[in-house]
mmCIF file with all atom_site columns, C-alpha atoms in Angstrom:
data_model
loop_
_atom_site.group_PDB
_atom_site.id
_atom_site.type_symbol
_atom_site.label_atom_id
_atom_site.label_alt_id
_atom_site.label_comp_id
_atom_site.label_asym_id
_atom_site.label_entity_id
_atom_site.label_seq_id
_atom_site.pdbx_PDB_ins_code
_atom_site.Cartn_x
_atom_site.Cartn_y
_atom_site.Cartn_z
_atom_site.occupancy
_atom_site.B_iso_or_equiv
_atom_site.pdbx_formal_charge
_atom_site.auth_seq_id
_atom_site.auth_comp_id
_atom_site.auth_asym_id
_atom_site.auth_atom_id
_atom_site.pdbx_PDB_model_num
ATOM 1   C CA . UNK A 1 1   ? 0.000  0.000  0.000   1.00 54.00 ? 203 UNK A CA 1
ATOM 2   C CA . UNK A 1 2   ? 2.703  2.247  0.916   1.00 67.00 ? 204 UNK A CA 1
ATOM 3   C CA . UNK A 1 3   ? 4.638  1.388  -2.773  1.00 66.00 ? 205 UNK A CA 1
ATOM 4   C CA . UNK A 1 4   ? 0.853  2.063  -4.481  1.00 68.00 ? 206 UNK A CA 1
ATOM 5   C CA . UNK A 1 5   ? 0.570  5.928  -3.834  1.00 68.00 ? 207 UNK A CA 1
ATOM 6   C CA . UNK A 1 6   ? 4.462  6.507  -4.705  1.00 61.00 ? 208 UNK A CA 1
ATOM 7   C CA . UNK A 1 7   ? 4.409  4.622  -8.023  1.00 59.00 ? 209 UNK A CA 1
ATOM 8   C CA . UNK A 1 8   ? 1.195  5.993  -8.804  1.00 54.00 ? 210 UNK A CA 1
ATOM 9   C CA . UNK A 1 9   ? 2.851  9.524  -8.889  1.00 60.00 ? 211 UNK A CA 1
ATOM 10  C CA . UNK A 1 10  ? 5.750  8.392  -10.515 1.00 59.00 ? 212 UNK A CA 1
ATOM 11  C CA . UNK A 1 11  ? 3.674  7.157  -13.133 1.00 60.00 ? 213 UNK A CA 1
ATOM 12  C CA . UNK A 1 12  ? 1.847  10.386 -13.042 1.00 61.00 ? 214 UNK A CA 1
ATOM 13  C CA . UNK A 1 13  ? 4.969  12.503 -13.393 1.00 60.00 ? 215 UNK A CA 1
ATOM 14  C CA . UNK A 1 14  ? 6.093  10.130 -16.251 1.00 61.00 ? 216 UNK A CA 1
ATOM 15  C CA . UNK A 1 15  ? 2.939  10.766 -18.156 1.00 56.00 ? 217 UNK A CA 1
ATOM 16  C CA . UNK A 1 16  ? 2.407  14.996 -17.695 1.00 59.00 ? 218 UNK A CA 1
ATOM 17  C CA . UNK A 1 17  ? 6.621  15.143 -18.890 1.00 58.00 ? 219 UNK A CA 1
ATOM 18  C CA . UNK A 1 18  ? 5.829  12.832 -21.964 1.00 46.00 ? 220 UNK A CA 1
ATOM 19  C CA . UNK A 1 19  ? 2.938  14.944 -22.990 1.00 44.00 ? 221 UNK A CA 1
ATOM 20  C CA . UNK A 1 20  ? 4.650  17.967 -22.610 1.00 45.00 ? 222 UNK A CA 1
ATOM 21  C CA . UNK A 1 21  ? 7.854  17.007 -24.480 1.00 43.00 ? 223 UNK A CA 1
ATOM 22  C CA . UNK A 1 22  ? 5.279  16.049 -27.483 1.00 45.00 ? 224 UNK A CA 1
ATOM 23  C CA . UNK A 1 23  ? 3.513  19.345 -27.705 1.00 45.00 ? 225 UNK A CA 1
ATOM 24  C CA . UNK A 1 24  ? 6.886  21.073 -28.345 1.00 44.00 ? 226 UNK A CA 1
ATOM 25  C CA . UNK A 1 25  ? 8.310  22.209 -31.790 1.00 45.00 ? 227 UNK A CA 1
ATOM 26  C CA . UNK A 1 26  ? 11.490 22.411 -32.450 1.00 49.00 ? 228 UNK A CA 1
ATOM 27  C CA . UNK A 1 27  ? 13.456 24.883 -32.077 1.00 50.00 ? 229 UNK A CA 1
ATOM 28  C CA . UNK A 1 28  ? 14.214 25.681 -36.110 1.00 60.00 ? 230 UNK A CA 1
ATOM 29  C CA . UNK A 1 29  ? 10.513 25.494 -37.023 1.00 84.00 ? 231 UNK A CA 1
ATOM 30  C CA . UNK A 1 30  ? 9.380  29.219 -36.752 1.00 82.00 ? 232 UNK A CA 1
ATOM 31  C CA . UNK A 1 31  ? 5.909  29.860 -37.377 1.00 83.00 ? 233 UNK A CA 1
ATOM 32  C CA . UNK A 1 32  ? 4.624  30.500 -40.811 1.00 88.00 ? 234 UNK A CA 1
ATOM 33  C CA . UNK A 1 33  ? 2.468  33.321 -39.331 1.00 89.00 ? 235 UNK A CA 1
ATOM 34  C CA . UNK A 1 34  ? 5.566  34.931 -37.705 1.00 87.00 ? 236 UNK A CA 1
ATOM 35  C CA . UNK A 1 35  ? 7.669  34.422 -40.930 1.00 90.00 ? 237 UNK A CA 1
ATOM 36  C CA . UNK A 1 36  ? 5.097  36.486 -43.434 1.00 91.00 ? 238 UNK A CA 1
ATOM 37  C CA . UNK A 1 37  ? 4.771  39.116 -40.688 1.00 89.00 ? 239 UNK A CA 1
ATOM 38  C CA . UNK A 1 38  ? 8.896  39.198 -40.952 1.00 91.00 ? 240 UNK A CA 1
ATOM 39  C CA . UNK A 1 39  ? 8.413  39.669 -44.612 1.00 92.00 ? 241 UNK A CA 1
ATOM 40  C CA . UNK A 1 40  ? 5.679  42.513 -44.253 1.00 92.00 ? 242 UNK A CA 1
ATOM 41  C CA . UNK A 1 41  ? 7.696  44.216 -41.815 1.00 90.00 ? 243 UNK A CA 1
ATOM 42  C CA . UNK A 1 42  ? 10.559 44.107 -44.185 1.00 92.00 ? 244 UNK A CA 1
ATOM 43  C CA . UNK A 1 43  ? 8.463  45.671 -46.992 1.00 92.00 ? 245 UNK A CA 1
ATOM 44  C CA . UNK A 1 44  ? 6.687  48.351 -44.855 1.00 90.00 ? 246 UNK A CA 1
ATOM 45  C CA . UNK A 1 45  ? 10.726 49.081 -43.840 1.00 91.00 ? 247 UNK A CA 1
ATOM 46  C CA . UNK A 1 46  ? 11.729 49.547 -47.289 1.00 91.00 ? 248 UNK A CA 1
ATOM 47  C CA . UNK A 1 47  ? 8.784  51.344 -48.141 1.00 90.00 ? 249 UNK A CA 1
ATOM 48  C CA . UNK A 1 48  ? 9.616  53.905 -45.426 1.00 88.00 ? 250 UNK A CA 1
ATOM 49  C CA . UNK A 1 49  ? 6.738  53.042 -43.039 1.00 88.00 ? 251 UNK A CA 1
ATOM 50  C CA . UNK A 1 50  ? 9.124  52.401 -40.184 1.00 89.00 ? 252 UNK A CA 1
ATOM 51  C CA . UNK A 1 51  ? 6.106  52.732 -37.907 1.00 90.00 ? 253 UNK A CA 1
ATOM 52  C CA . UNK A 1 52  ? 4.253  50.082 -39.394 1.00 90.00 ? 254 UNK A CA 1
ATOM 53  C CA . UNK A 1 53  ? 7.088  48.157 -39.708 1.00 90.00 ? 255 UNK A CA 1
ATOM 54  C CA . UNK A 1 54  ? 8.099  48.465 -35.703 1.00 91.00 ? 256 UNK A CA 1
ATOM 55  C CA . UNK A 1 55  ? 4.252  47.431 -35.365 1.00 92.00 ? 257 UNK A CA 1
ATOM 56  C CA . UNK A 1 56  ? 4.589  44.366 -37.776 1.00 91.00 ? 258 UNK A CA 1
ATOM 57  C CA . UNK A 1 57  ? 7.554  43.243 -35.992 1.00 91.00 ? 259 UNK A CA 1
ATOM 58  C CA . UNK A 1 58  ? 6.921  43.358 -33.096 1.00 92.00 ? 260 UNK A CA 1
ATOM 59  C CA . UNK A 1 59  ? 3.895  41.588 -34.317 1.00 92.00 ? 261 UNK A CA 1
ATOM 60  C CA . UNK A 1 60  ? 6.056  38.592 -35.689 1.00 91.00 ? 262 UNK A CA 1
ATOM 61  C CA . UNK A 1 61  ? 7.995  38.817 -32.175 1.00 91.00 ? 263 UNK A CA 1
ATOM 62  C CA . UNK A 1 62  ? 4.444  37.859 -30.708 1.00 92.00 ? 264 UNK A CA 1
ATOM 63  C CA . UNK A 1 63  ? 3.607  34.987 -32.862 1.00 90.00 ? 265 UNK A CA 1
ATOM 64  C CA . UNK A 1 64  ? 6.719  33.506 -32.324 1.00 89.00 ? 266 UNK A CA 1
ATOM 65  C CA . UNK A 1 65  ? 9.220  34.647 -29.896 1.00 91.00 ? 267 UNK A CA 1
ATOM 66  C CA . UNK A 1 66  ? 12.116 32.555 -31.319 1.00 91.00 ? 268 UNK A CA 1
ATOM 67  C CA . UNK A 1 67  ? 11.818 34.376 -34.500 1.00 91.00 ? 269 UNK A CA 1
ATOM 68  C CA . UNK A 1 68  ? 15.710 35.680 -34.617 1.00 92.00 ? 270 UNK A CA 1
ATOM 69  C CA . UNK A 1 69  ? 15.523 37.968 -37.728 1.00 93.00 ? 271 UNK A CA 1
ATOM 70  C CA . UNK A 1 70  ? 13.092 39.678 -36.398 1.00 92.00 ? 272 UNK A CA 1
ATOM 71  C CA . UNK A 1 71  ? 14.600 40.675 -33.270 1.00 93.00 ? 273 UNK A CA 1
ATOM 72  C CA . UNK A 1 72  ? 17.464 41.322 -35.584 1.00 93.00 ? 274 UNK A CA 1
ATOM 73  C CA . UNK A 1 73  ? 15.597 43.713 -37.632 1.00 93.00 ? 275 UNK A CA 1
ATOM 74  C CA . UNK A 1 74  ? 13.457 45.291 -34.628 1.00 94.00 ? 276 UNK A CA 1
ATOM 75  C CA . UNK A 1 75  ? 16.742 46.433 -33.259 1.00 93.00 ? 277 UNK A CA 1
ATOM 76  C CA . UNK A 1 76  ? 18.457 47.723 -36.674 1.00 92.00 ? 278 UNK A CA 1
ATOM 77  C CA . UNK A 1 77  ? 15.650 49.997 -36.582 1.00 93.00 ? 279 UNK A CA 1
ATOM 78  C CA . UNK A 1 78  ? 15.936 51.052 -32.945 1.00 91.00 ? 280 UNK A CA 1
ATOM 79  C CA . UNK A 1 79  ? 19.518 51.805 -33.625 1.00 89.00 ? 281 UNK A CA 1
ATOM 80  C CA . UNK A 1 80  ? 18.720 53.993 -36.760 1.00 89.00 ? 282 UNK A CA 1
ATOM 81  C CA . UNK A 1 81  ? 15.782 55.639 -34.384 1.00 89.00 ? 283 UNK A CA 1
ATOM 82  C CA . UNK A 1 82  ? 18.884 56.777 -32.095 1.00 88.00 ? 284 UNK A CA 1
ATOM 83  C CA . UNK A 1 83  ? 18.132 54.301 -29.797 1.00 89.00 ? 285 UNK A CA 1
ATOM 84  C CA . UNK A 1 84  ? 21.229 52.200 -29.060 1.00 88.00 ? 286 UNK A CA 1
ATOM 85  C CA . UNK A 1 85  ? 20.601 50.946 -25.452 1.00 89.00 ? 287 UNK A CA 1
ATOM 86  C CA . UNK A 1 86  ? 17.207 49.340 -27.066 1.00 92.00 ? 288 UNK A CA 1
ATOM 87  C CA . UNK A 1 87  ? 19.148 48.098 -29.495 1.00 91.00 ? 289 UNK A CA 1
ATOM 88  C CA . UNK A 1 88  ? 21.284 46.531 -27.410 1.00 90.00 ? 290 UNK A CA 1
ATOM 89  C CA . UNK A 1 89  ? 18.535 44.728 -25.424 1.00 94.00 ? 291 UNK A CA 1
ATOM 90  C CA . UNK A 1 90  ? 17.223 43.422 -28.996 1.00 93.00 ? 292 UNK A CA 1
ATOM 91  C CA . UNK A 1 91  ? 20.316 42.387 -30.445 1.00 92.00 ? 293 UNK A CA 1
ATOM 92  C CA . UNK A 1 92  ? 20.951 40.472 -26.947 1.00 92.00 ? 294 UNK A CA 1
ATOM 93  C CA . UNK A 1 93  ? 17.369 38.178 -27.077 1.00 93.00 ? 295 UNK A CA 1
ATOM 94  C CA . UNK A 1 94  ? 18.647 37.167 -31.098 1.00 92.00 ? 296 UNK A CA 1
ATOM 95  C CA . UNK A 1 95  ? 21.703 36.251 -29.221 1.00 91.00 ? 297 UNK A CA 1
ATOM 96  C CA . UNK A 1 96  ? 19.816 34.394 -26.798 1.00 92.00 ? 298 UNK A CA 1
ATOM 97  C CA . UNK A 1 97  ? 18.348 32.664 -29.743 1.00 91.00 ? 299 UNK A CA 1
ATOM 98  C CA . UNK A 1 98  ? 21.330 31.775 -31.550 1.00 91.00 ? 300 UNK A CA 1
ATOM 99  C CA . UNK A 1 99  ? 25.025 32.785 -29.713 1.00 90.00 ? 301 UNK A CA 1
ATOM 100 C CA . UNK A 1 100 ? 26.830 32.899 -32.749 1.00 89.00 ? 302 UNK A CA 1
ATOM 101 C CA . UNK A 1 101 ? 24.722 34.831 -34.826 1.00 89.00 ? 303 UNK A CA 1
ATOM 102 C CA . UNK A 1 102 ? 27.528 37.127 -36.692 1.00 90.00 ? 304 UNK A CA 1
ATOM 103 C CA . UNK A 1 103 ? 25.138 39.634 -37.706 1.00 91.00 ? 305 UNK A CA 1
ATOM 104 C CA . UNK A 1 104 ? 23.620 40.141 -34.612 1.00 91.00 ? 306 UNK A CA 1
ATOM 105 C CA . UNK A 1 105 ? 26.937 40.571 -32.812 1.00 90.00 ? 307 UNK A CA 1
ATOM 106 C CA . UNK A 1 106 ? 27.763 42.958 -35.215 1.00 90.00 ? 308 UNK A CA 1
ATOM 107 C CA . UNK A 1 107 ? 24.598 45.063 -34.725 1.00 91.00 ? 309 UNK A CA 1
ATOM 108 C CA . UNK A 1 108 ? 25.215 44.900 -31.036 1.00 91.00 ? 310 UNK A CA 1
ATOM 109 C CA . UNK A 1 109 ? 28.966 45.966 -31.122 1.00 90.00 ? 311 UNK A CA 1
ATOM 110 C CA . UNK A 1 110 ? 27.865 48.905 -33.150 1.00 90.00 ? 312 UNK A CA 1
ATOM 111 C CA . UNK A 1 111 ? 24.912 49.762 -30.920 1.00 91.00 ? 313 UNK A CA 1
ATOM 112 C CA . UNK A 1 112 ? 27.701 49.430 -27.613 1.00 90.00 ? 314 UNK A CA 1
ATOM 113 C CA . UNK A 1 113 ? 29.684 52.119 -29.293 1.00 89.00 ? 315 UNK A CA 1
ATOM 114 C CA . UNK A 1 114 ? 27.350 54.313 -30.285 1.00 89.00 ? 316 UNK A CA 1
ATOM 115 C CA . UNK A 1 115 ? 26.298 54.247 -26.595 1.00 87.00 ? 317 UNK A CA 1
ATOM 116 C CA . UNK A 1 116 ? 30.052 54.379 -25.195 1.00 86.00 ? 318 UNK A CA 1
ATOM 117 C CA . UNK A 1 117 ? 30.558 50.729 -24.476 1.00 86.00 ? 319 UNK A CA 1
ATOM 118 C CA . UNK A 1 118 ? 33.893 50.444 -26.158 1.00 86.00 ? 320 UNK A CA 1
ATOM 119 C CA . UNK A 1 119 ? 35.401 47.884 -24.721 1.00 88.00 ? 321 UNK A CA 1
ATOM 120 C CA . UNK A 1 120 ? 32.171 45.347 -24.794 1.00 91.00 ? 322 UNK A CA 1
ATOM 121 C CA . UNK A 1 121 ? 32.049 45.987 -28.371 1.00 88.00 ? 323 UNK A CA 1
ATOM 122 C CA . UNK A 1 122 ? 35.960 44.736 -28.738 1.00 89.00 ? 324 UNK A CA 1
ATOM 123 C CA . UNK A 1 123 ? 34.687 41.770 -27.356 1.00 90.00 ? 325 UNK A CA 1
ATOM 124 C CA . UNK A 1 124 ? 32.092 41.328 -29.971 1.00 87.00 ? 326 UNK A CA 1
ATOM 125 C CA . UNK A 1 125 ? 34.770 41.705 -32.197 1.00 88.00 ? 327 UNK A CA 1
ATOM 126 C CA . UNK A 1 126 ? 36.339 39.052 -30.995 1.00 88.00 ? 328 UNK A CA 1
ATOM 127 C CA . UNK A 1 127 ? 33.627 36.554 -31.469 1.00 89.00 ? 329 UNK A CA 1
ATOM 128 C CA . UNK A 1 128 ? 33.029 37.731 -35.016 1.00 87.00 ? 330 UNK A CA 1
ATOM 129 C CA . UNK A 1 129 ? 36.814 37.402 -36.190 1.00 87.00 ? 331 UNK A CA 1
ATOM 130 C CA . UNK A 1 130 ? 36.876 33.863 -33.725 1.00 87.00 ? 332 UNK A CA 1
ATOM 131 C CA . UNK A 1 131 ? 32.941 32.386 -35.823 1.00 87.00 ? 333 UNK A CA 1
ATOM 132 C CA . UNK A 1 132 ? 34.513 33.926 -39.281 1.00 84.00 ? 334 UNK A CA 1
ATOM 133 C CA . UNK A 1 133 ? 37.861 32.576 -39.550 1.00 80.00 ? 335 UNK A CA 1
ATOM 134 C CA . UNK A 1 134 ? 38.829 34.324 -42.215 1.00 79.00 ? 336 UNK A CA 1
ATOM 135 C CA . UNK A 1 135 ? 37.629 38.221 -42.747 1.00 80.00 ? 337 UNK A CA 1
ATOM 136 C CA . UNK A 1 136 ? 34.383 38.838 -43.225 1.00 85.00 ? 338 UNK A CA 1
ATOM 137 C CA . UNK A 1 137 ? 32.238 41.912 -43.676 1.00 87.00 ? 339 UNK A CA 1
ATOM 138 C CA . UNK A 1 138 ? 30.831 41.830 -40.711 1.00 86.00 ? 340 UNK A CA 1
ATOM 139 C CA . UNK A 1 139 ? 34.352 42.363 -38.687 1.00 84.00 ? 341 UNK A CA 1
ATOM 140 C CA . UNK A 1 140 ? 35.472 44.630 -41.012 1.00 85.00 ? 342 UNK A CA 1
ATOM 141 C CA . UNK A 1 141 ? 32.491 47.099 -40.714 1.00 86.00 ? 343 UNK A CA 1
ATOM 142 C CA . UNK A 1 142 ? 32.575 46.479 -36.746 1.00 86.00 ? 344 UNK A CA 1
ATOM 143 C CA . UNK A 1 143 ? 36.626 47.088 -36.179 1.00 86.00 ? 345 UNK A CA 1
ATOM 144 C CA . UNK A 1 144 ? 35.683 50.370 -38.414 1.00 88.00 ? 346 UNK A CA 1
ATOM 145 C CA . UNK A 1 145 ? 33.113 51.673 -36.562 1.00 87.00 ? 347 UNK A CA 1
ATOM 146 C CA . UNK A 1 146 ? 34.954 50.995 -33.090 1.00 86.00 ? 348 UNK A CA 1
ATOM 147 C CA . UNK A 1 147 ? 38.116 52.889 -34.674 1.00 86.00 ? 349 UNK A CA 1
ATOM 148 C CA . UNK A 1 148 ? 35.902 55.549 -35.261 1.00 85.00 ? 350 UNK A CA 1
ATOM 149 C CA . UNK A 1 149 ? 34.714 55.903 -31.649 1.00 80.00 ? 351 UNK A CA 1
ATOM 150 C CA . UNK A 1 150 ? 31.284 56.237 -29.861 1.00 79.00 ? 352 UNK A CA 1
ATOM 151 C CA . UNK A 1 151 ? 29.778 59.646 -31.062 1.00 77.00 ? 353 UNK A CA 1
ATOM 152 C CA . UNK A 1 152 ? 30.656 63.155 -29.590 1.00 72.00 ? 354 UNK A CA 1
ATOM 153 C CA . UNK A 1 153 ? 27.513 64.114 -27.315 1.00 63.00 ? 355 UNK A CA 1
ATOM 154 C CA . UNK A 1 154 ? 26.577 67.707 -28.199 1.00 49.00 ? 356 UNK A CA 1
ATOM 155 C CA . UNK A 1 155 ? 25.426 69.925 -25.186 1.00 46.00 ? 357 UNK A CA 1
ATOM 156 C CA . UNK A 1 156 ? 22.453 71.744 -26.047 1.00 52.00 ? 358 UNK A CA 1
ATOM 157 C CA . UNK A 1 157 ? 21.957 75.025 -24.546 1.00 50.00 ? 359 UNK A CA 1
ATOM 158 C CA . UNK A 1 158 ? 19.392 74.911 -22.048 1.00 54.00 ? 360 UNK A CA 1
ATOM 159 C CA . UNK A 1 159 ? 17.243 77.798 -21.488 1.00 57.00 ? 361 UNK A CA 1
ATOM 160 C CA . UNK A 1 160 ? 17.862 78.049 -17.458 1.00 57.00 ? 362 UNK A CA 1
ATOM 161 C CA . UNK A 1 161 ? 14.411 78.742 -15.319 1.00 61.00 ? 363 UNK A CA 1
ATOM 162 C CA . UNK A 1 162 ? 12.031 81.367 -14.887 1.00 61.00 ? 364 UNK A CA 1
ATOM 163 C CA . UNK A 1 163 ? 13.387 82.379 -11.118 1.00 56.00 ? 365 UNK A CA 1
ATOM 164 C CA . UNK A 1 164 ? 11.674 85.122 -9.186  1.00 60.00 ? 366 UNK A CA 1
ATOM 165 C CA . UNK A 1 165 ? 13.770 87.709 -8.541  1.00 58.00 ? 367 UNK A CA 1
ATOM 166 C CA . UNK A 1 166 ? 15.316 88.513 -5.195  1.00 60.00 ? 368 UNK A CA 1
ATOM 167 C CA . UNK A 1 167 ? 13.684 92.393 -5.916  1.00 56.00 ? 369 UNK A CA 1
#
């Protein structure tokens, strides 16, 4: 009696992990769904909607979170919004996806120097030069663009306050 009630919940375990593991897709079938919003997105980009292609994207994101390109993409257009630290954050979940993703380390070492980040974005270009073997684009452009430097903050004049006078 005692053996009954523990190998009936080992059974019951055994039963909840199998179904579980079956419902699961693997990890390189994105959803068709996701994929044509990817390709929307794309177009509305190209077409200069960037708003509509943010929404699209994000859209795709939704549908499928292990959608890589466009977390890729989502971020490319953060970056050209002047948005680097977002960019960041978007280029890391592609990462997340897929470590060795050359683009996406790329994107992000470009998006750490435009915020300042020098010295993370060396390491990026480390991992490109270390996946590529030989040179590739994507360390060229990189090494350039942390050569250049992050980019010179400009002050802006502000007005000061309206203060009441001591009169």
């Amino acid at each position: 009696m005692r053996y009954t009630s523990v190998a009936l919940a080992a059974a019951l375990a055994m039963v909840s992990i199998s179904t579980s593991l079956h419902g699961q897709r693997p990890d390189d079938q994105i959803d068709a769904r996701s994929l044509a919003l990817l390709e929307q997105g794309k177009g509305a980009r190209a077409a200069g909607n960037v708003d509509g292609a943010i929404d699209l994207l994000e859209t795709a994101v939704a549908v499928d979170p292990r959608n890589r390109q466009a977390f890729i993409v989502l971020a490319e257009l953060s970056e050209a919004r002047g948005l680097p630290g977002k960019a960041i954050r978007l280029y890391r979940e592609a990462l997340l996806l897929e470590p060795n993703d050359v683009n996406a380390l790329q994107g992000q070492g470009e998006a750490l120097v435009a915020k300042g980040a020098v010295a993370r974005a060396k390491e990026n270009l480390a991992r490109v030069k270390t996946l590529c073997k030989a040179t590739c684009p994507q360390a060229t452009s990189l090494a350039a663009v942390i050569a250049k430097g992050p980019p010179v903050a400009t002050a802006q004049a502000v007005p000061p306050k309206n203060l009441p006078s001591k009169n």
